[in-house]
Amino acid sequence: MTARACTPTRRGAGTASGLLPLAGATAALLLAGCSWLPGRDDAAVVSLAAELPRHQVVLLGEVHDNAQGHRQRLQALARAVRAGWRPAIAMEQFDRERQADLDRAMRTCTSADCVIQAAAPAKTGWDWAHYRPVLELALREKLPVVAANLSRADAGTVMKQGPAALFDTDELRRLGLLSPPPDLLAAQRKEVAEAHCGALPPSMLGGMAMAQLARDAVMAGAIASAARVPGASAQRPVVLLAGNGHVRRDIGVPRWLQPGTILSVGYTEQPAPAAAYDRDIVIPPAPREDPCKAFQVPGR
């Protein structure tokens, strides 16, 4: 039986990354006549793989616990690399202060586990089974890997004290955080509230939204740095692997990047606003308990 790809264009749900447990998609998506076969490059994978090299910056999203989405994303990335695409791979899973460790590991390690142990020894809560194949691909093809994320501790500082408590004036200016766009901050407040099932007190939303903005700005800065190759006349292509909330065109990392050839791809479990992604690949929801249960008060 051959699988038929279900790839609605420019629709999909983003998942914000925050400091508290997040609410994921819970509604089942019914797509009549559509199925996915693990490990097989279906039409959606082939189409996306052909498109990736046409862009200077590619943002590939994920629902963190959805193995099917990780699998399809890896298939497209690997197929494009096998065809000759040579991007740097920026990853949300590595904090920016571990870049030196990550560079050293990519030079000396022969396995993904070695890289993870060197550059993320505390494991940081990620399910590394989803990311080992990406690191194995980078090691095999000698692709640079970029530590793109703001650490949880630094995000906590921004949440509690504001970005000026973490970044000096020059870095605030470079990142674009001196005066964040009010519409973007308001949109992130809304996303944070929805991602936490409306259970957070209003007093927390502003700080958490600012931390989300800081994460996106730092990821954009990491992409810009990775694109610059000393002595080269052309920039290197960069692909970012991050949660769907980070790769959204309307409120995520693209808002912090210079205009250019950017492709944003969501791997989502249910449709989202049309402006969220350039391309959305809808995947079956992963089995999970209702994430809002974590915010429910016993006895109510």
Short mmCIF file of C-alpha atoms in Angstrom, two decimals:
data_model
loop_
_atom_site.label_atom_id
_atom_site.label_comp_id
_atom_site.label_asym_id
_atom_site.label_seq_id
_atom_site.Cartn_x
_atom_site.Cartn_y
_atom_site.Cartn_z
CA MET A 1 0.00 0.00 0.00
CA THR A 2 1.44 3.38 -0.98
CA ALA A 3 1.00 6.31 1.37
CA ARG A 4 -0.53 9.50 0.08
CA ALA A 5 0.98 12.74 1.38
CA CYS A 6 -1.32 15.22 3.10
CA THR A 7 0.34 18.61 2.96
CA PRO A 8 -2.01 21.59 3.18
CA THR A 9 -0.13 24.76 2.21
CA ARG A 10 0.42 27.61 4.70
CA ARG A 11 -1.74 26.17 7.45
CA GLY A 12 -0.68 24.63 10.75
CA ALA A 13 -0.53 24.96 14.51
CA GLY A 14 2.57 26.27 16.26
CA THR A 15 3.59 25.20 19.73
CA ALA A 16 5.23 27.79 21.93
CA SER A 17 8.30 26.98 23.98
CA GLY A 18 8.09 28.34 27.51
CA LEU A 19 9.42 27.90 31.02
CA LEU A 20 6.53 25.81 32.37
CA PRO A 21 5.02 22.57 31.00
CA LEU A 22 3.34 23.41 27.75
CA ALA A 23 0.02 22.41 26.31
CA GLY A 24 0.35 20.51 23.05
CA ALA A 25 -2.26 19.82 20.43
CA THR A 26 -4.96 17.51 21.74
CA ALA A 27 -7.59 17.36 19.03
CA ALA A 28 -7.30 14.48 16.59
CA LEU A 29 -6.97 15.54 12.96
CA LEU A 30 -9.07 13.46 10.58
CA LEU A 31 -7.68 13.37 7.07
CA ALA A 32 -9.71 10.99 4.97
CA GLY A 33 -7.68 8.70 2.77
CA CYS A 34 -4.32 9.94 4.04
CA SER A 35 -1.63 7.86 5.71
CA TRP A 36 2.08 7.95 6.42
CA LEU A 37 4.58 5.13 6.12
CA PRO A 38 7.59 5.51 8.46
CA GLY A 39 10.94 5.46 6.69
CA ARG A 40 9.57 6.02 3.20
CA ASP A 41 10.22 9.24 1.29
CA ASP A 42 6.70 10.14 0.22
CA ALA A 43 5.69 12.93 -2.15
CA ALA A 44 5.72 15.57 0.59
CA VAL A 45 9.28 14.65 1.61
CA VAL A 46 10.54 14.63 -1.98
CA SER A 47 8.90 17.97 -2.73
CA LEU A 48 10.28 19.66 0.39
CA ALA A 49 13.77 18.22 -0.10
CA ALA A 50 13.88 19.73 -3.59
CA GLU A 51 12.80 23.12 -2.24
CA LEU A 52 15.21 23.42 0.70
CA PRO A 53 18.36 24.36 -1.28
CA ARG A 54 16.56 27.28 -2.93
CA HIS A 55 16.57 29.23 0.34
CA GLN A 56 19.32 30.91 2.33
CA VAL A 57 17.61 30.22 5.66
CA VAL A 58 15.29 27.28 6.31
CA LEU A 59 13.30 26.94 9.53
CA LEU A 60 12.00 23.42 10.17
CA GLY A 61 9.54 23.11 13.06
CA GLU A 62 8.49 20.25 15.28
CA VAL A 63 6.06 19.12 17.92
CA HIS A 64 8.69 18.02 20.40
CA ASP A 65 7.18 14.64 21.28
CA ASN A 66 5.86 13.70 17.84
CA ALA A 67 8.17 11.02 16.42
CA GLN A 68 6.42 11.01 13.03
CA GLY A 69 7.18 14.68 12.50
CA HIS A 70 10.82 14.19 13.46
CA ARG A 71 11.06 11.28 11.04
CA GLN A 72 9.59 13.17 8.08
CA ARG A 73 11.74 16.22 8.76
CA LEU A 74 14.90 14.11 8.88
CA GLN A 75 13.97 12.39 5.62
CA ALA A 76 13.65 15.74 3.81
CA LEU A 77 16.84 17.13 5.34
CA ALA A 78 18.88 14.00 4.57
CA ARG A 79 17.57 13.80 1.03
CA ALA A 80 18.56 17.42 0.34
CA VAL A 81 22.01 16.86 1.86
CA ARG A 82 22.56 13.72 -0.22
CA ALA A 83 21.75 15.81 -3.29
CA GLY A 84 24.53 18.26 -2.42
CA TRP A 85 23.04 20.85 -0.04
CA ARG A 86 25.57 21.86 2.61
CA PRO A 87 23.84 23.87 5.35
CA ALA A 88 24.92 24.60 8.88
CA ILE A 89 22.39 22.98 11.22
CA ALA A 90 21.26 25.23 14.07
CA MET A 91 19.50 23.37 16.87
CA GLU A 92 17.25 24.54 19.69
CA GLN A 93 18.46 21.56 21.72
CA PHE A 94 21.89 23.10 22.41
CA ASP A 95 22.31 26.25 24.51
CA ARG A 96 24.44 29.04 23.05
CA GLU A 97 27.11 28.89 25.77
CA ARG A 98 27.95 25.31 24.72
CA GLN A 99 29.11 26.27 21.21
CA ALA A 100 32.80 25.71 21.94
CA ASP A 101 32.02 22.28 23.41
CA LEU A 102 29.84 21.49 20.41
CA ASP A 103 32.52 22.56 17.91
CA ARG A 104 35.11 20.42 19.69
CA ALA A 105 32.77 17.43 19.80
CA MET A 106 31.93 17.71 16.10
CA ARG A 107 35.68 17.59 15.34
CA THR A 108 36.54 14.70 17.61
CA CYS A 109 33.44 12.55 18.15
CA THR A 110 32.43 9.61 16.02
CA SER A 111 28.91 9.18 17.41
CA ALA A 112 25.92 11.31 18.27
CA ASP A 113 26.01 10.14 21.88
CA CYS A 114 29.53 11.48 22.20
CA VAL A 115 28.38 14.89 20.91
CA ILE A 116 25.40 14.97 23.27
CA GLN A 117 27.53 14.06 26.27
CA ALA A 118 30.04 16.78 25.43
CA ALA A 119 27.65 19.60 24.55
CA ALA A 120 24.52 18.79 26.61
CA PRO A 121 25.75 16.66 29.51
CA ALA A 122 22.73 17.42 31.70
CA LYS A 123 20.46 16.14 28.87
CA THR A 124 18.26 19.24 29.46
CA GLY A 125 14.97 17.36 29.21
CA TRP A 126 15.12 16.63 25.48
CA ASP A 127 14.28 13.19 24.10
CA TRP A 128 17.59 12.73 22.30
CA ALA A 129 16.32 9.73 20.36
CA HIS A 130 14.69 12.28 18.05
CA TYR A 131 17.93 14.21 17.49
CA ARG A 132 20.63 11.53 17.32
CA PRO A 133 19.92 10.86 13.61
CA VAL A 134 20.39 14.58 12.84
CA LEU A 135 23.73 14.60 14.63
CA GLU A 136 24.79 11.39 12.90
CA LEU A 137 23.96 13.04 9.57
CA ALA A 138 26.01 16.12 10.50
CA LEU A 139 28.97 14.00 11.59
CA ARG A 140 28.85 11.84 8.47
CA GLU A 141 28.54 14.81 6.10
CA LYS A 142 30.82 17.13 8.13
CA LEU A 143 28.14 19.80 8.50
CA PRO A 144 28.54 22.48 11.18
CA VAL A 145 26.12 22.29 14.11
CA VAL A 146 25.13 25.51 15.85
CA ALA A 147 24.03 25.88 19.48
CA ALA A 148 21.06 28.17 18.91
CA ASN A 149 19.09 28.39 22.14
CA LEU A 150 18.98 30.67 25.14
CA SER A 151 19.44 28.51 28.23
CA ARG A 152 16.61 27.95 30.66
CA ALA A 153 18.53 29.87 33.33
CA ASP A 154 19.07 32.87 31.05
CA ALA A 155 15.45 32.79 29.91
CA GLY A 156 14.45 32.79 33.57
CA THR A 157 16.54 35.91 34.13
CA VAL A 158 14.79 37.65 31.24
CA MET A 159 11.40 36.54 32.54
CA LYS A 160 11.99 37.87 36.04
CA GLN A 161 14.15 40.95 35.41
CA GLY A 162 13.86 41.83 31.73
CA PRO A 163 16.40 41.49 28.88
CA ALA A 164 18.62 44.31 30.18
CA ALA A 165 19.50 42.09 33.14
CA LEU A 166 21.12 39.58 30.77
CA PHE A 167 22.35 41.51 27.73
CA ASP A 168 24.42 44.68 27.58
CA THR A 169 23.24 47.62 25.49
CA ASP A 170 25.26 46.65 22.41
CA GLU A 171 23.87 43.11 22.43
CA LEU A 172 20.35 44.35 23.06
CA ARG A 173 20.73 46.57 20.00
CA ARG A 174 22.25 43.77 17.90
CA LEU A 175 19.49 41.34 18.82
CA GLY A 176 16.73 43.91 18.35
CA LEU A 177 15.59 43.71 21.98
CA LEU A 178 16.07 47.37 22.94
CA SER A 179 12.48 48.07 21.98
CA PRO A 180 10.55 44.91 21.00
CA PRO A 181 7.55 45.51 18.70
CA PRO A 182 4.43 45.91 20.87
CA ASP A 183 2.31 43.79 18.52
CA LEU A 184 4.80 40.95 18.77
CA LEU A 185 4.92 41.10 22.56
CA ALA A 186 1.11 41.09 22.68
CA ALA A 187 0.95 38.11 20.32
CA GLN A 188 3.44 36.18 22.46
CA ARG A 189 1.46 36.96 25.62
CA LYS A 190 -1.56 35.41 23.93
CA GLU A 191 0.43 32.35 22.84
CA VAL A 192 1.88 31.84 26.32
CA ALA A 193 -1.59 32.07 27.89
CA GLU A 194 -3.05 29.55 25.43
CA ALA A 195 -0.09 27.18 25.70
CA HIS A 196 -0.62 27.04 29.46
CA CYS A 197 -4.37 26.42 29.17
CA GLY A 198 -5.29 29.87 30.45
CA ALA A 199 -4.13 28.85 33.93
CA LEU A 200 -1.33 31.38 34.44
CA PRO A 201 -1.93 34.58 36.40
CA PRO A 202 -1.81 37.68 34.14
CA SER A 203 1.18 38.96 36.11
CA MET A 204 3.34 36.15 34.67
CA LEU A 205 2.44 36.56 31.03
CA GLY A 206 4.53 39.62 30.23
CA GLY A 207 7.76 38.15 31.58
CA MET A 208 7.23 34.79 29.91
CA ALA A 209 6.39 36.47 26.61
CA MET A 210 9.58 38.54 26.83
CA ALA A 211 11.59 35.39 27.49
CA GLN A 212 10.06 33.85 24.37
CA LEU A 213 11.02 36.93 22.35
CA ALA A 214 14.56 36.69 23.69
CA ARG A 215 14.81 33.04 22.66
CA ASP A 216 13.65 33.86 19.14
CA ALA A 217 16.04 36.82 18.87
CA VAL A 218 18.97 34.70 20.08
CA MET A 219 18.13 31.96 17.56
CA ALA A 220 17.99 34.57 14.79
CA GLY A 221 21.38 35.87 15.90
CA ALA A 222 22.82 32.36 15.84
CA ILE A 223 21.52 31.88 12.30
CA ALA A 224 23.06 35.16 11.14
CA SER A 225 26.41 34.26 12.69
CA ALA A 226 26.42 30.77 11.20
CA ALA A 227 25.72 32.15 7.73
CA ARG A 228 28.90 34.23 7.78
CA VAL A 229 31.94 32.27 6.61
CA PRO A 230 35.28 34.07 7.11
CA GLY A 231 36.98 34.75 3.80
CA ALA A 232 34.03 33.52 1.73
CA SER A 233 32.26 35.73 -0.79
CA ALA A 234 28.89 34.06 -0.26
CA GLN A 235 26.96 33.21 2.86
CA ARG A 236 26.48 29.64 3.98
CA PRO A 237 22.89 28.31 4.05
CA VAL A 238 21.51 27.62 7.51
CA VAL A 239 18.69 25.34 8.66
CA LEU A 240 17.15 25.79 12.11
CA LEU A 241 15.51 22.85 13.88
CA ALA A 242 13.16 24.17 16.57
CA GLY A 243 9.64 23.99 17.93
CA ASN A 244 6.81 25.12 15.71
CA GLY A 245 6.29 28.26 17.79
CA HIS A 246 9.83 29.41 17.07
CA VAL A 247 9.63 28.97 13.29
CA ARG A 248 6.33 30.78 12.78
CA ARG A 249 6.63 33.61 10.26
CA ASP A 250 4.14 35.83 12.08
CA ILE A 251 5.53 35.70 15.62
CA GLY A 252 8.72 33.60 15.65
CA VAL A 253 12.35 33.74 14.55
CA PRO A 254 11.59 35.20 11.08
CA ARG A 255 10.46 38.42 12.77
CA TRP A 256 14.04 38.88 13.99
CA LEU A 257 15.84 38.03 10.74
CA GLN A 258 16.80 40.42 7.97
CA PRO A 259 14.50 40.09 4.96
CA GLY A 260 15.79 37.50 2.53
CA THR A 261 15.22 34.05 1.16
CA ILE A 262 13.60 32.38 4.17
CA LEU A 263 11.47 29.25 4.17
CA SER A 264 9.39 28.42 7.26
CA VAL A 265 8.01 24.88 7.54
CA GLY A 266 5.69 23.70 10.27
CA TYR A 267 5.15 20.06 11.23
CA THR A 268 1.81 20.44 12.93
CA GLU A 269 -0.97 18.29 14.33
CA GLN A 270 -3.86 20.57 13.42
CA PRO A 271 -4.37 23.58 11.14
CA ALA A 272 -3.18 27.00 12.28
CA PRO A 273 -3.47 30.56 10.91
CA ALA A 274 -2.58 30.85 7.24
CA ALA A 275 0.18 33.37 7.98
CA ALA A 276 2.06 31.03 10.30
CA TYR A 277 4.17 29.05 7.79
CA ASP A 278 5.22 29.04 4.16
CA ARG A 279 4.59 25.32 4.10
CA ASP A 280 2.79 23.18 6.62
CA ILE A 281 3.07 19.41 6.85
CA VAL A 282 0.20 18.05 8.91
CA ILE A 283 1.08 14.93 10.87
CA PRO A 284 -1.01 12.54 12.97
CA PRO A 285 -1.18 13.65 16.62
CA ALA A 286 1.12 11.81 18.98
CA PRO A 287 -0.64 9.86 21.75
CA ARG A 288 -0.46 11.83 24.97
CA GLU A 289 -2.59 12.73 27.98
CA ASP A 290 -4.47 16.00 27.98
CA PRO A 291 -1.65 18.48 28.83
CA CYS A 292 -4.15 20.79 30.52
CA LYS A 293 -4.54 18.22 33.29
CA ALA A 294 -1.28 19.52 34.76
CA PHE A 295 -2.98 22.86 35.43
CA GLN A 296 -6.21 21.51 36.89
CA VAL A 297 -6.88 21.95 40.61
CA PRO A 298 -7.75 18.61 42.29
CA GLY A 299 -11.38 18.40 43.32
CA ARG A 300 -12.64 20.88 40.74
#
